[in-house]
Structure formats: structure tokens, C-alpha cells
CSV table of C-alpha atoms and ligand atoms in Angstrom, one decimal:
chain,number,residue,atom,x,y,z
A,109,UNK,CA,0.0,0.0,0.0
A,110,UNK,CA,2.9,2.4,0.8
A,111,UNK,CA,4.5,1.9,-2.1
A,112,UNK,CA,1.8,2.4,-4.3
A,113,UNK,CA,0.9,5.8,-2.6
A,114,UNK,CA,4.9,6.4,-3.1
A,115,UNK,CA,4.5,5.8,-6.6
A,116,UNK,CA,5.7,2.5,-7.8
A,117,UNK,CA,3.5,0.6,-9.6
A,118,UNK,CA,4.6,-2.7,-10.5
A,119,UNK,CA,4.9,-4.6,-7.2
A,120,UNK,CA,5.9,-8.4,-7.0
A,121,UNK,CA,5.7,-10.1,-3.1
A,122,UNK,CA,7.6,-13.4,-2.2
A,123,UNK,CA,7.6,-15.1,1.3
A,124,UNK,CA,10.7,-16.7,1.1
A,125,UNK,CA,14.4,-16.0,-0.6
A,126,UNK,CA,13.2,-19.2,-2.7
A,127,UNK,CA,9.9,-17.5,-4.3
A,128,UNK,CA,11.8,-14.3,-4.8
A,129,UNK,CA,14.7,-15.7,-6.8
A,130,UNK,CA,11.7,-16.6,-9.4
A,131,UNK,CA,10.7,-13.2,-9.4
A,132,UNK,CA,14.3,-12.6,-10.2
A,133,UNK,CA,14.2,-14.9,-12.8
A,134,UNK,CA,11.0,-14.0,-14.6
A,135,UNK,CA,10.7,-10.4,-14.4
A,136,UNK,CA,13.0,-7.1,-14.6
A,137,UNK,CA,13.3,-6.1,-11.5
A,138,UNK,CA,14.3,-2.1,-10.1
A,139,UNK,CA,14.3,-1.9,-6.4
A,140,UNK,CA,13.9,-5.1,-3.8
A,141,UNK,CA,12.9,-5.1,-0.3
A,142,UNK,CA,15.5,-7.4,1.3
A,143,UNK,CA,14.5,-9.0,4.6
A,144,UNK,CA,17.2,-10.4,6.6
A,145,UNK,CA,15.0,-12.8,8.4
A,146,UNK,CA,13.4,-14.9,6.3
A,147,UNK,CA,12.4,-18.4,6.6
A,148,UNK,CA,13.5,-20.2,3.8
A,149,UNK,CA,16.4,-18.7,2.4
A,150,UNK,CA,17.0,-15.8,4.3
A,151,UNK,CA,18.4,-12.3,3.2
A,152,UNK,CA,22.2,-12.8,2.6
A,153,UNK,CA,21.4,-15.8,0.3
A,154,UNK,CA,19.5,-13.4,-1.7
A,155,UNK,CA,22.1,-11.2,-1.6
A,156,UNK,CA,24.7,-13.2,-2.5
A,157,UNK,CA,22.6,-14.5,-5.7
A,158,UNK,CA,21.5,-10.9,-6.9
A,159,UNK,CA,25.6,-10.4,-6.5
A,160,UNK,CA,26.0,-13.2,-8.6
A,161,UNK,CA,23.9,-12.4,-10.9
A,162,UNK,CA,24.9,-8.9,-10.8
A,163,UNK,CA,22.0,-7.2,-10.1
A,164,UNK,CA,22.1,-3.7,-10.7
A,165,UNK,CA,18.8,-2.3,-9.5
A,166,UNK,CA,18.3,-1.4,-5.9
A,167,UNK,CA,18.0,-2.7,-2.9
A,168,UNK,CA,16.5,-1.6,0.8
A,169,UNK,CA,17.3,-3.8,3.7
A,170,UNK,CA,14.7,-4.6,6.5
A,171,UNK,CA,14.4,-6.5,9.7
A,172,UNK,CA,13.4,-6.8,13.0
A,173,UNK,CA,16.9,-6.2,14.2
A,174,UNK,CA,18.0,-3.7,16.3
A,175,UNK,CA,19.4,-0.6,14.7
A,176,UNK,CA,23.1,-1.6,15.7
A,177,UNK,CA,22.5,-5.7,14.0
A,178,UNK,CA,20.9,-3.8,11.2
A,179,UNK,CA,23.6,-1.4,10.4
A,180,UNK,CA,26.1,-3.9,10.5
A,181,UNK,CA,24.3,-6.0,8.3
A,182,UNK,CA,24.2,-3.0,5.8
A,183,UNK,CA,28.0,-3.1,5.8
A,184,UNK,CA,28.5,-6.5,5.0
A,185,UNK,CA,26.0,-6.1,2.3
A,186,UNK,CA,27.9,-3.3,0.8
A,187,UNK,CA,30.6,-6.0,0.2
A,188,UNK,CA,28.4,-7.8,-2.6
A,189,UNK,CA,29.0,-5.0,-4.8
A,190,UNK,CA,25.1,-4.2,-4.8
A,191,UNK,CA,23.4,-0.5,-4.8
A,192,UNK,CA,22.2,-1.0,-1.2
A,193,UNK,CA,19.9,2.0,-0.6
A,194,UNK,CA,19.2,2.1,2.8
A,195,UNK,CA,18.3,-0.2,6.1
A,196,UNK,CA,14.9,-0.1,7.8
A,197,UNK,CA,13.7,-1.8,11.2
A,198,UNK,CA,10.6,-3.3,11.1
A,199,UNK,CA,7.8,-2.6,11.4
A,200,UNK,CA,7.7,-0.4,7.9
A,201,UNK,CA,5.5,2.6,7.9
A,202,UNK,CA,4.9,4.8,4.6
A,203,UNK,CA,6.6,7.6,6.7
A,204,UNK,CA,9.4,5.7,7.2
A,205,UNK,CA,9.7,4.2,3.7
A,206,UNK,CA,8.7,7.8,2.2
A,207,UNK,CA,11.4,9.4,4.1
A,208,UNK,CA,14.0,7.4,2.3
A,209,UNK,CA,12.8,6.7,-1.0
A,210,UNK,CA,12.1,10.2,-2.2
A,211,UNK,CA,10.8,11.6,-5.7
A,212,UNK,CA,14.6,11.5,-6.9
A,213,UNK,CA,15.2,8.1,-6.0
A,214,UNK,CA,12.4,7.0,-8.0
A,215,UNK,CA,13.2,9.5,-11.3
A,216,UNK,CA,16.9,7.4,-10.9
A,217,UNK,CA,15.4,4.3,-10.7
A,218,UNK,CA,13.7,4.7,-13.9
A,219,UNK,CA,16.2,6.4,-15.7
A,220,UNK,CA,18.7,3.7,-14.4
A,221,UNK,CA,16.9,0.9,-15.6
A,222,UNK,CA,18.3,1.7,-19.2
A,223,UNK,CA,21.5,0.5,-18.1
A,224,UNK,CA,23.1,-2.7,-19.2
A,225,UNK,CA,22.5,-5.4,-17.7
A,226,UNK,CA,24.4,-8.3,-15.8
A,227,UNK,CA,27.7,-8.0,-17.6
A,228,UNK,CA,30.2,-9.9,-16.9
A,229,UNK,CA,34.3,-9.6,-16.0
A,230,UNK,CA,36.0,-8.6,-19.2
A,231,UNK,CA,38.9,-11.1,-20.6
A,232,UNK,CA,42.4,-9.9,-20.9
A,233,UNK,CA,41.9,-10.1,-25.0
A,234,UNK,CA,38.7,-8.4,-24.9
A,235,UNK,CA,40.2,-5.2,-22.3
A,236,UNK,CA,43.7,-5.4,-24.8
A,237,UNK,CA,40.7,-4.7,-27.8
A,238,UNK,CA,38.7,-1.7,-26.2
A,239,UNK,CA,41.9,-0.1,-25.8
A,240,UNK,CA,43.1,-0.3,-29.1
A,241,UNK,CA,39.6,1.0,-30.5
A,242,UNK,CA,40.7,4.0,-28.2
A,243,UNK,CA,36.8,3.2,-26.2
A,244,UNK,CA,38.9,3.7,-22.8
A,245,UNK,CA,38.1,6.8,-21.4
A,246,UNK,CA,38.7,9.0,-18.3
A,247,UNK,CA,36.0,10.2,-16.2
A,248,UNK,CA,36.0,12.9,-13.4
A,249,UNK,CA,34.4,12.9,-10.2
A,250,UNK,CA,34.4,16.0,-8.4
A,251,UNK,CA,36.5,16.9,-4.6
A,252,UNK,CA,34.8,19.6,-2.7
A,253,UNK,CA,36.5,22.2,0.0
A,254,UNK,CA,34.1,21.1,2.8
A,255,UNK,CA,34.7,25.0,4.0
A,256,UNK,CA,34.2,26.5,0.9
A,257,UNK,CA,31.8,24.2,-1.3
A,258,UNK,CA,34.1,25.0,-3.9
A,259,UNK,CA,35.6,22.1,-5.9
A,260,UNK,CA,39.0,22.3,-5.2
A,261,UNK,CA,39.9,18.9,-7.4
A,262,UNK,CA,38.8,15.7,-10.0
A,263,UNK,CA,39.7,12.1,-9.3
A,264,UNK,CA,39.8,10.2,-12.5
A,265,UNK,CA,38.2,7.0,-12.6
A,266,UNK,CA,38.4,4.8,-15.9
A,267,UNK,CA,35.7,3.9,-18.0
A,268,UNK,CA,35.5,1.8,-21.0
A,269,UNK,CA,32.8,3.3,-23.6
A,270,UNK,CA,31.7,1.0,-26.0
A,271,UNK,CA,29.0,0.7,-28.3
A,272,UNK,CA,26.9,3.0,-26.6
A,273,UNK,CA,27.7,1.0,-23.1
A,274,UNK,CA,29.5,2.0,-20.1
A,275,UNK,CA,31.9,-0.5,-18.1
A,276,UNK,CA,32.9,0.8,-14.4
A,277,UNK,CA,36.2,-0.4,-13.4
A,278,UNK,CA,34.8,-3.2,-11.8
A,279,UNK,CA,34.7,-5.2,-15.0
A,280,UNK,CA,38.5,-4.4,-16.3
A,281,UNK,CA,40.8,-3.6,-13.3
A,282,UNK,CA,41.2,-6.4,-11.2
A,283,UNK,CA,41.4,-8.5,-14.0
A,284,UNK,CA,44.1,-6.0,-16.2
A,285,UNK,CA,45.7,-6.3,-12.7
A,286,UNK,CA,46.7,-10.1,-13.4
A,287,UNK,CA,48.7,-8.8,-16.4
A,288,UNK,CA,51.5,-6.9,-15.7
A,289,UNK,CA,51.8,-5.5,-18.9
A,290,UNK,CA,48.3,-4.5,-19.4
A,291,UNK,CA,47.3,-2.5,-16.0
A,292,UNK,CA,50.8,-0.8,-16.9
A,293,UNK,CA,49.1,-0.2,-20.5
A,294,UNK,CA,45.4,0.7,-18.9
A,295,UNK,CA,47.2,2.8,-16.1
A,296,UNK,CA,49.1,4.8,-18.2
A,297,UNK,CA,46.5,5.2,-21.3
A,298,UNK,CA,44.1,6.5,-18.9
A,299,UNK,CA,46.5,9.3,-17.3
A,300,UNK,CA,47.2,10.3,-21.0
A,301,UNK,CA,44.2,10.5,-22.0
A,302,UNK,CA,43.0,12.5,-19.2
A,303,UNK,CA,46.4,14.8,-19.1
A,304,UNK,CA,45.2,16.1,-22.9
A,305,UNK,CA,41.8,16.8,-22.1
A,306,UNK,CA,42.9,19.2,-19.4
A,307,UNK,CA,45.6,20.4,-21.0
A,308,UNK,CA,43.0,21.2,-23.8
A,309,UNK,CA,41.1,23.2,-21.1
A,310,UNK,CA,43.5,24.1,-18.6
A,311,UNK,CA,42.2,27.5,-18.2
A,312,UNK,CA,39.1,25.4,-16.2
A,313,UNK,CA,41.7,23.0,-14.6
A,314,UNK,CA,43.7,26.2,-12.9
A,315,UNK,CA,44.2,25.2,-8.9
A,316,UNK,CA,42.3,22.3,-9.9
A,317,UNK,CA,43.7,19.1,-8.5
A,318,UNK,CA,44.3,15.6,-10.6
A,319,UNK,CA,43.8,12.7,-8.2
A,320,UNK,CA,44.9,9.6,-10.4
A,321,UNK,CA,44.4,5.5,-9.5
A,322,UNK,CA,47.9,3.8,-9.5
A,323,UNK,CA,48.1,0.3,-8.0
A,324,UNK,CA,50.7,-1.7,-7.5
A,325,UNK,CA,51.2,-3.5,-10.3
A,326,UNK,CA,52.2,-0.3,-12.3
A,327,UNK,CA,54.2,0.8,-9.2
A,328,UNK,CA,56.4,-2.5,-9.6
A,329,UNK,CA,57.4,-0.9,-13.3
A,330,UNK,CA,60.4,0.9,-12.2
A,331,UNK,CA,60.5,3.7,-14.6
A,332,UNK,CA,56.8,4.9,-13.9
A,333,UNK,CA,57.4,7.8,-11.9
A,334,UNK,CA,60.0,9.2,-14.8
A,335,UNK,CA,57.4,7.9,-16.6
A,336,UNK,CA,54.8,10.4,-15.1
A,337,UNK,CA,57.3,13.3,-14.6
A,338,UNK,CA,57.8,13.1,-18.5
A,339,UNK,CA,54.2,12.8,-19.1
A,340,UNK,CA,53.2,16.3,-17.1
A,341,UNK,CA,56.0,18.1,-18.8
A,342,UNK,CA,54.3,17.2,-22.1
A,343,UNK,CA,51.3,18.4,-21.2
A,344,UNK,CA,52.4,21.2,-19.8
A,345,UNK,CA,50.8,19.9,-16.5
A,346,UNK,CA,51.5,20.9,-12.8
A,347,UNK,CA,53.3,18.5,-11.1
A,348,UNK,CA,52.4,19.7,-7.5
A,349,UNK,CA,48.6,19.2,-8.4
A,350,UNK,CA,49.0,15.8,-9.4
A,351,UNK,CA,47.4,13.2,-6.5
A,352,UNK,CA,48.9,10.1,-6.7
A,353,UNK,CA,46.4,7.3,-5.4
A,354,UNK,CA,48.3,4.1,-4.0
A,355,UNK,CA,44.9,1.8,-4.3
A,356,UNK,CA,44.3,-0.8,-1.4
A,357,UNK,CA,45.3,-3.3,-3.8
A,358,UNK,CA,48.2,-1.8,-4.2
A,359,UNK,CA,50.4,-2.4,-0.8
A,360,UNK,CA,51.6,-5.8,-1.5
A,361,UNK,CA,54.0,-8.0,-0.7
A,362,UNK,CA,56.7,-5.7,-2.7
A,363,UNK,CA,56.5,-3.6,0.2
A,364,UNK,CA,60.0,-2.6,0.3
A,365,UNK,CA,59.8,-1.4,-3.7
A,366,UNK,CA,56.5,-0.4,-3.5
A,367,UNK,CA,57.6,2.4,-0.5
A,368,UNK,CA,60.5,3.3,-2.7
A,369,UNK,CA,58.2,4.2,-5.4
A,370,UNK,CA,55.9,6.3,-3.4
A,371,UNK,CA,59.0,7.7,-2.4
A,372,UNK,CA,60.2,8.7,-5.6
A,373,UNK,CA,56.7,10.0,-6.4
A,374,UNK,CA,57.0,12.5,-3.8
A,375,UNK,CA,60.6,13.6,-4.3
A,376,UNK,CA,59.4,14.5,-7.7
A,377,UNK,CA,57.1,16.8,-6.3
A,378,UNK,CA,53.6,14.5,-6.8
A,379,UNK,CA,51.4,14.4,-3.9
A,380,UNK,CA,50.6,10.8,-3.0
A,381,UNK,CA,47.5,9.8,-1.0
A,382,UNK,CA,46.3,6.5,0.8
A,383,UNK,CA,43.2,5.3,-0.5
A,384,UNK,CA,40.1,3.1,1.3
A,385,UNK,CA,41.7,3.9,4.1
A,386,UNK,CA,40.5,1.7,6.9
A,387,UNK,CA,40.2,-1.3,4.5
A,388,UNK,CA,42.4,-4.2,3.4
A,389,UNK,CA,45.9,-3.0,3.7
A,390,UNK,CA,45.4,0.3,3.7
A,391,UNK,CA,46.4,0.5,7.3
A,392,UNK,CA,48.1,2.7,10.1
A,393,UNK,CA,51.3,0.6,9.2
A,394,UNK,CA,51.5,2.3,5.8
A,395,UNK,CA,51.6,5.9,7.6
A,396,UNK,CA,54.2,5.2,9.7
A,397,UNK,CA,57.0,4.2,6.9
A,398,UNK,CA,55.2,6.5,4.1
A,399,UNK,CA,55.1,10.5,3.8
A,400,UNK,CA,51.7,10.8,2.7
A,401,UNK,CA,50.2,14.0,1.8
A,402,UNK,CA,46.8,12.9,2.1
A,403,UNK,CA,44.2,10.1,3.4
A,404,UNK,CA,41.2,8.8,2.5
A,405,UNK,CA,38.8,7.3,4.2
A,406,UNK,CA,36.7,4.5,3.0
A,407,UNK,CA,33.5,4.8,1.6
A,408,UNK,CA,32.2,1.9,3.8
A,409,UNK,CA,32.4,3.7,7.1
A,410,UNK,CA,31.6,7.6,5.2
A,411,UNK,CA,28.4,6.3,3.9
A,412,UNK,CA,26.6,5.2,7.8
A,413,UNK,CA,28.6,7.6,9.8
A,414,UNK,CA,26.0,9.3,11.3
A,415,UNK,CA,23.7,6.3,12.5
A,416,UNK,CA,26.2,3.4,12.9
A,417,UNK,CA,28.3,4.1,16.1
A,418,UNK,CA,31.4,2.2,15.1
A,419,UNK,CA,31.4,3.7,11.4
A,420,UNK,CA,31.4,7.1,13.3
A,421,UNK,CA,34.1,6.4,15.7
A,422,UNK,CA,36.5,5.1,13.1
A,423,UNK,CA,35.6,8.0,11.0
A,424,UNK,CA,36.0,10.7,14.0
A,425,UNK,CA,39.6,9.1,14.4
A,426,UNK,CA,40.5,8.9,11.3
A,427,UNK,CA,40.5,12.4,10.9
A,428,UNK,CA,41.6,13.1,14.3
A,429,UNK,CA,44.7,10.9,13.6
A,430,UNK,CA,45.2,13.0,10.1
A,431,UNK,CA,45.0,16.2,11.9
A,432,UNK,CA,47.6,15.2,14.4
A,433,UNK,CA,50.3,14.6,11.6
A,434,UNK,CA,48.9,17.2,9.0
A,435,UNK,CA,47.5,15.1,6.4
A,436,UNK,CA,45.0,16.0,4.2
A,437,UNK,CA,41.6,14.1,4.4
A,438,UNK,CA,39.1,13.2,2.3
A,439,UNK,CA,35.8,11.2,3.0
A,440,UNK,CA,34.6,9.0,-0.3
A,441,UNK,CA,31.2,8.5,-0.6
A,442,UNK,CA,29.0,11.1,0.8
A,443,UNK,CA,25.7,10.7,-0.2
A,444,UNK,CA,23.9,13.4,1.2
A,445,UNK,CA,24.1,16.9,3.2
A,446,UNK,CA,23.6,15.2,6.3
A,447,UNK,CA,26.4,13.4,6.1
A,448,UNK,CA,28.6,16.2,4.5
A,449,UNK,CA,27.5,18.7,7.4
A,450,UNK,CA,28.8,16.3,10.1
A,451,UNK,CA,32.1,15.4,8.4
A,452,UNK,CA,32.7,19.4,8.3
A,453,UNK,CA,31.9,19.7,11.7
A,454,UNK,CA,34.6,16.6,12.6
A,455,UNK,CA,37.0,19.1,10.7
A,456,UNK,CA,37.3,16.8,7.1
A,457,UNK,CA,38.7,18.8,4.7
A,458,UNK,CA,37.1,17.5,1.4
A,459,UNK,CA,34.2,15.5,0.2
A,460,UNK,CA,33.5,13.2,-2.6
A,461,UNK,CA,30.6,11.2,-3.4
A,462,UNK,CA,27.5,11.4,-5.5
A,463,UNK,CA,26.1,13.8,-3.5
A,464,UNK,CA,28.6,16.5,-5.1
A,465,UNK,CA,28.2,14.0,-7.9
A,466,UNK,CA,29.2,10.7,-10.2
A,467,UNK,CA,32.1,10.6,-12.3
A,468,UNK,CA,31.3,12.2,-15.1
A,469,UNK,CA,32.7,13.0,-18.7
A,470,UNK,CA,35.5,15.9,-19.2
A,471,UNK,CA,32.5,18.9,-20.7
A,472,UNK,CA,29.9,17.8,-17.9
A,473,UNK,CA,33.3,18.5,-15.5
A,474,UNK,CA,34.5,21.5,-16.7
A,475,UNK,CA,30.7,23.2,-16.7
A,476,UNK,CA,30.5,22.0,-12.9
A,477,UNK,CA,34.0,23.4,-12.0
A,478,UNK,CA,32.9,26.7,-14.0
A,479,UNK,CA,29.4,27.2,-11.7
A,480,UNK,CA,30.8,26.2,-9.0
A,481,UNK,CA,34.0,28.1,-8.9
A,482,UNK,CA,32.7,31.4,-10.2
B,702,G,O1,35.0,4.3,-10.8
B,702,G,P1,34.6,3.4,-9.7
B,702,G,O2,33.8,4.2,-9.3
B,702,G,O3,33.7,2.3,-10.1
B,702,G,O4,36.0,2.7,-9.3
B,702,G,C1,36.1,1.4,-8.8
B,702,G,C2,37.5,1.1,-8.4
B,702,G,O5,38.3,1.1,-9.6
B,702,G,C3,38.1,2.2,-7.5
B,702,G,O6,38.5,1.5,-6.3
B,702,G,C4,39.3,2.7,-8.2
B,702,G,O7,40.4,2.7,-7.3
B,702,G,C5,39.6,1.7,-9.3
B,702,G,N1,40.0,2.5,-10.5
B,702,G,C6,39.2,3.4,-11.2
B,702,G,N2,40.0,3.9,-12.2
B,702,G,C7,41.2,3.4,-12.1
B,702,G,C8,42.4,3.5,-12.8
B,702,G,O8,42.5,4.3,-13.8
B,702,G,N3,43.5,2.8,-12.4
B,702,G,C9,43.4,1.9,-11.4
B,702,G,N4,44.5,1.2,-11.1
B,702,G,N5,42.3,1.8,-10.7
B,702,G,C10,41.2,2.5,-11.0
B,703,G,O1,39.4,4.5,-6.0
B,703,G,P1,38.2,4.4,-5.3
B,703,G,O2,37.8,3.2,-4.7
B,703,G,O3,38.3,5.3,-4.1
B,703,G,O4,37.1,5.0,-6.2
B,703,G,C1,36.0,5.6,-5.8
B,703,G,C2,34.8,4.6,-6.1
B,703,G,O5,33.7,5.0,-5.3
B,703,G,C3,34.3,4.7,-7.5
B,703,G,O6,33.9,3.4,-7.7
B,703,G,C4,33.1,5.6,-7.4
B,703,G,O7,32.2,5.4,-8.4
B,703,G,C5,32.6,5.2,-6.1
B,703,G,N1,31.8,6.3,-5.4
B,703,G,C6,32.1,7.6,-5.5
B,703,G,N2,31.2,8.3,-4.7
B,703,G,C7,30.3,7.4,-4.2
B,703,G,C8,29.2,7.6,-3.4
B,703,G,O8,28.8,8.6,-3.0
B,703,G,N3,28.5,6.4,-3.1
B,703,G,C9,28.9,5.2,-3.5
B,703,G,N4,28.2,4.1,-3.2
B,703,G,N5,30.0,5.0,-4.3
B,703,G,C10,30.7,6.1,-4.7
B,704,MN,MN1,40.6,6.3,-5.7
């Protein structure tokens, strides 16, 4: 009944994870209420099959839980790689529902649906191919001054466009990362091609700082920081505003070459930042043998920090602990103003996240860093 009255119109019910992953089957389906207590089959099976199957519509968890259980739970679904909205406790009310699933949600749920569906990891041969037909490109998502609202920088994220379709990284880089050659390829095709378009429009780009992706893998390639050096001089690009992002991925068990190329990044006058901090081996360890100019914290615990206790504490020390040695921090993933007025109040100094908005292509970013800046 809620839903209706919220506006959906189609509406399919299933007792059990069983019935539902018929639904699934038979019909397209945009947004799923997931509960976590179900009798047959209960929520993280269905989880775990809509990640298989890559699901890409969304999803809003409920249960009976209590709001600490329930917030956890919304973490650990986060890691199936699904577009988990939101958590509710039961019992659902349409305020409740309403409050979260607002006119805008539904406008991108219907304009998301056009997206392709359920694709799959691309092969080596098949990444080697779309970048030979020049279909990888760079994307930009924006980095706001949390004082100022300004955007004060662009973190490129790589995108394959190809017959009309759009791959997320997802799809490419953790398999480009098994080839040496290739993510050495990908990584540096993708910094090229975003160092021309801003060099095409570097009037926009002035102050304007490049975050770039570099894992490991490339890192192990000795020459990549000359390699970088050379590249900015070509295109007549700042050095000092270049971001160097050692991916979680990244730290491995090179550790001792790996810290000598972050090294050498820095006494060549890039910045180099630690990102999903909090996660996987981005840890405390790699502060204390690294110079970094920069953290960022995880989108995992950015995303609940105001209702999950333990996303909030890690958060508040996190920035606390970049404070203390004079890093810069950045929270990923902030989704709304909520979120972005506590993190200014914590003392973060720039946001990212869809709220400021998605990576986008290099004329939608230089219009957004010309309205916002002037
Ligand atoms: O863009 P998306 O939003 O989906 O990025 C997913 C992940 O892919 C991120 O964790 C990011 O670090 C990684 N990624 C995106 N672009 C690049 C890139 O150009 N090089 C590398 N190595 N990783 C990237
Ligand atoms: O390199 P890294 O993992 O930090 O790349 C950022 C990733 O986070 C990209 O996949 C990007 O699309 C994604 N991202 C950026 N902002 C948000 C956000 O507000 N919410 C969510 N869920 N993902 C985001
Ligand atoms: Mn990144």
C-alpha cells in the first residue's frame, strides 16, 4: 500500500528467498525489499545471488533487528558489490519508507533501468581490444572544499565506452591487474588521455587538482614515476597538483619497492594519498613508513557515519589521527548533506561522493568546476 501511494506501480511479493529468486528470474526487477530474516532462504542468500547475478537495480534492507545488527548487516552487504539503498527496522511505515525513498530516487530508478544489464568480468583479449579502439576513457568525479563548497579537485576513474555502453572499473581492473603488462598499459592510457583533455582546457583546470588511481602492479614498473614526470611536462601539466592514489590493492608483498616508489613520487614533487583507508591493507602501518600528503577514508564507514556508532568512531579518528600529523583528508562516498555537514563539523577537509556528484565526462566537469568556482 505504501509503495503504491509512493508511486511504484509494479509490485511483486515473495515469502521466502526461494519465491523471490523466481521473481528474479521472470521479471525485470528495479528496487527489492530485502529482509534479513526470512524463513526459507533468508536475506544474505539473496544477496549473494543478486551479486552473482549482478543485479544492478536497488536494494532496501529490513528487519526486525536492532538498529546496531541492522547497520552492520548494511556493511556486510555493501561487500556484494550491490546498490544498497538504505536499512529499515521493522515494522515499515509509509513515513518511514517515504522518508527514504524520495521523488529523486524513484526518477533514478527509472532512468537507471536503461542501463546494461548483468555484464560480466571482461577477458584480458577483450580489455587489450577496447583499448586499441581507443573506447577507454577517463571520467571525473568532483573533490569539494568542505569549508568553501568550492571544488577544489577531480579524481579520474576509468571507463571503457563502447557501443553506446558504459563499463565501471569493476569489469577491467582487477582483471588488467593479473597482467603486468596490461594494468601498466590501462594505467598509463588513462593518465594520457585524461592529461590532454585538461591540458585542452586548462584555463578550467587552474588550482584544480588531478587525483589519479595507480596500484601496485604499475608501481612494480620501475620507470613509472619518470614515466609520469615526463608525461606532465608534455602536457604542460603541474606537477604539484597531481594526487597520486596508492589503491588498497596496491600495498603488497613488494613492500620494500613499492615504499620506494611512493617515495620517488613525492621527491618528484607528486602528492601521494592512501586510499580506502580503513580497509584491506590500507592501514596505520602504511603511515608510519610513508610520507603521505593525504588520506582517504573508505566509503564503507563515510556512507553510515552518522547512525552506525562504530562507522562514526573510526571515522572521527580517522580524521583526528590526520589532523595530528597534517595530512589531508578526504571522506569518499558522501551521499547526502547530512552526512557532509557532520564530516565538516569533525574538521574533514574535502568530500566526494555522489552527493557533489558521479564521475562524469570531461564537458559535464569543466561546466560543474565553472558554476561552481565562479
Ligand atoms: O570508478 P569506480 O567508481 O567504479 O571505481 C572502482 C574502483 O576502480 C576504485 O576502487 C578505483 O580505485 C579503481 N579505479 C578506477 N579507475 C582506475 C584507474 O584508472 N586505475 C586503477 N588502477 N584503478 C582504477
Ligand atoms: O578509487 P576508489 O575506490 O576510491 O574510487 C571511488 C569509487 O567510489 C568509485 O567506484 C566511485 O564510483 C565510487 N563512489 C564515489 N562516490 C560514491 C558515493 O557517494 N557512493 C557510492 N556508493 N560510491 C561512490
Ligand atoms: Mn581512488
Amino acid at each position: 500500500m505504501s509503495l503504491l501511494k509512493i508511486g511504484f506501480t509494479i509490485i511483486f511479493e515473495s515469502a521466502n528467498g526461494l519465491e523471490a529468486k523466481s521473481v528474479f528470474n521472470a521479471e525485470k526487477i528495479d528496487l527489492v525489499f530485502c529482509d534479513l530474516n526470512m524463513p526459507i532462504e533468508d536475506g544474505f542468500k539473496v544477496l549473494r545471488y543478486l551479486s552473482e547475478k549482478r543485479f544492478d537495480g536497488k536494494i532496501i534492507l529490513i528487519s526486525s533487528e536492532d538498529e546496531d545488527v541492522l547497520s552492520s548487516s548494511f556493511n556486510l552487504a555493501k561487500l556484494y558489490n550491490l546498490d544498497i539503498l538504505c536499512s529499515l527496522q521493522k515494522p515499515l511505515s509509509y513515513e518511514k519508507i517515504q522518508n527514504k525513498i524520495n521523488c529523486e530516487t524513484i526518477h533514478s530508478i527509472n532512468k537507471e533501468t536503461i542501463k546494461e544489464n548483468h555484464l560480466e568480468e571482461l577477458s584480458l583479449d577483450t580489455i587489450r581490444k577496447h583499448i586499441e579502439n581507443d573506447e577507454l576513457k577517463p571520467y571525473y568525479q568532483p573533490q569539494v572544499d568542505l569549508k568553501t563548497k568550492s571544488i577544489k579537485g577531480v579524481e579520474v576513474l576509468a571507463r571503457i565506452v563502447s557501443k553506446g555502453k558504459l563499463i565501471t572499473p569493476d569489469y577491467f581492473i582487477p582483471k588488467a591487474e593479473s597482467d603486468k603488462e596490461l594494468i601498466i598499459t590501462l594505467t598509463k592510457d588513462i593518465i594520457e588521455k585524461a592529461f590532454i583533455e585538461i591540458s585542452n582546457n586548462i584555463n578550467s583546470f587552474k588550482n584544480i587538482t588531478i587525483a589519479i588511481n595507480i596500484s601496485a602492479k604499475s608501481l612494480e614498473n620501475e620507470e613509472f614515476p619518470y614515466w609520469l614526470k615526463s608525461t606532465c611536462e608534455a602536457y604542460k601539466i603541474t606537477r604539484e597538483n597531481i594526487i597520486c592514489e596508492l589503491t588498497e590493492t596496491a600495498i603488497n608483498k613488494n613492500k620494500t619497492l613499492i615504499d620506494s616508489q611512493m617515495l620517488r613520487l613525492r621527491m618528484l614533487k607528486f602528492k601521494i594519498s592512501i586510499d580506502d583507508f580503513g580497509t584491506g591493507y590500507s592501514s596505520i602501518s602504511q603511515l608510519h613508513s610513508i610520507p603521505f600528503n593525504e588520506i582517504k577514508i573508505d566509503k564503507i564507514f563515510i556512507t553510515n557515519c552518522i547512525y552506525n556508532n562504530r562507522s562514526s568512531v573510526i571515522t572521527k579518528q580517522i580524521i583526528y589521527l590526520a589532523k595530528a600529523m597534517d595530512i589531508t583528508v578526504v571522506a569518499e562516498g558522501i551521499e547526502n548533506e547530512e552526512v557532509e555537514k557532520y564530516l565538516h563539523r569533525l574538521g574533514c577537509d574535502i568530500g566526494q561522493g555522489y552527493f557533489y556528484g558521479k564521475p562524469m565526462a570531461i564537458n559535464e566537469t569543466i561546466k560543474r568546476i565553472k558554476n561552481s568556482n565562479h
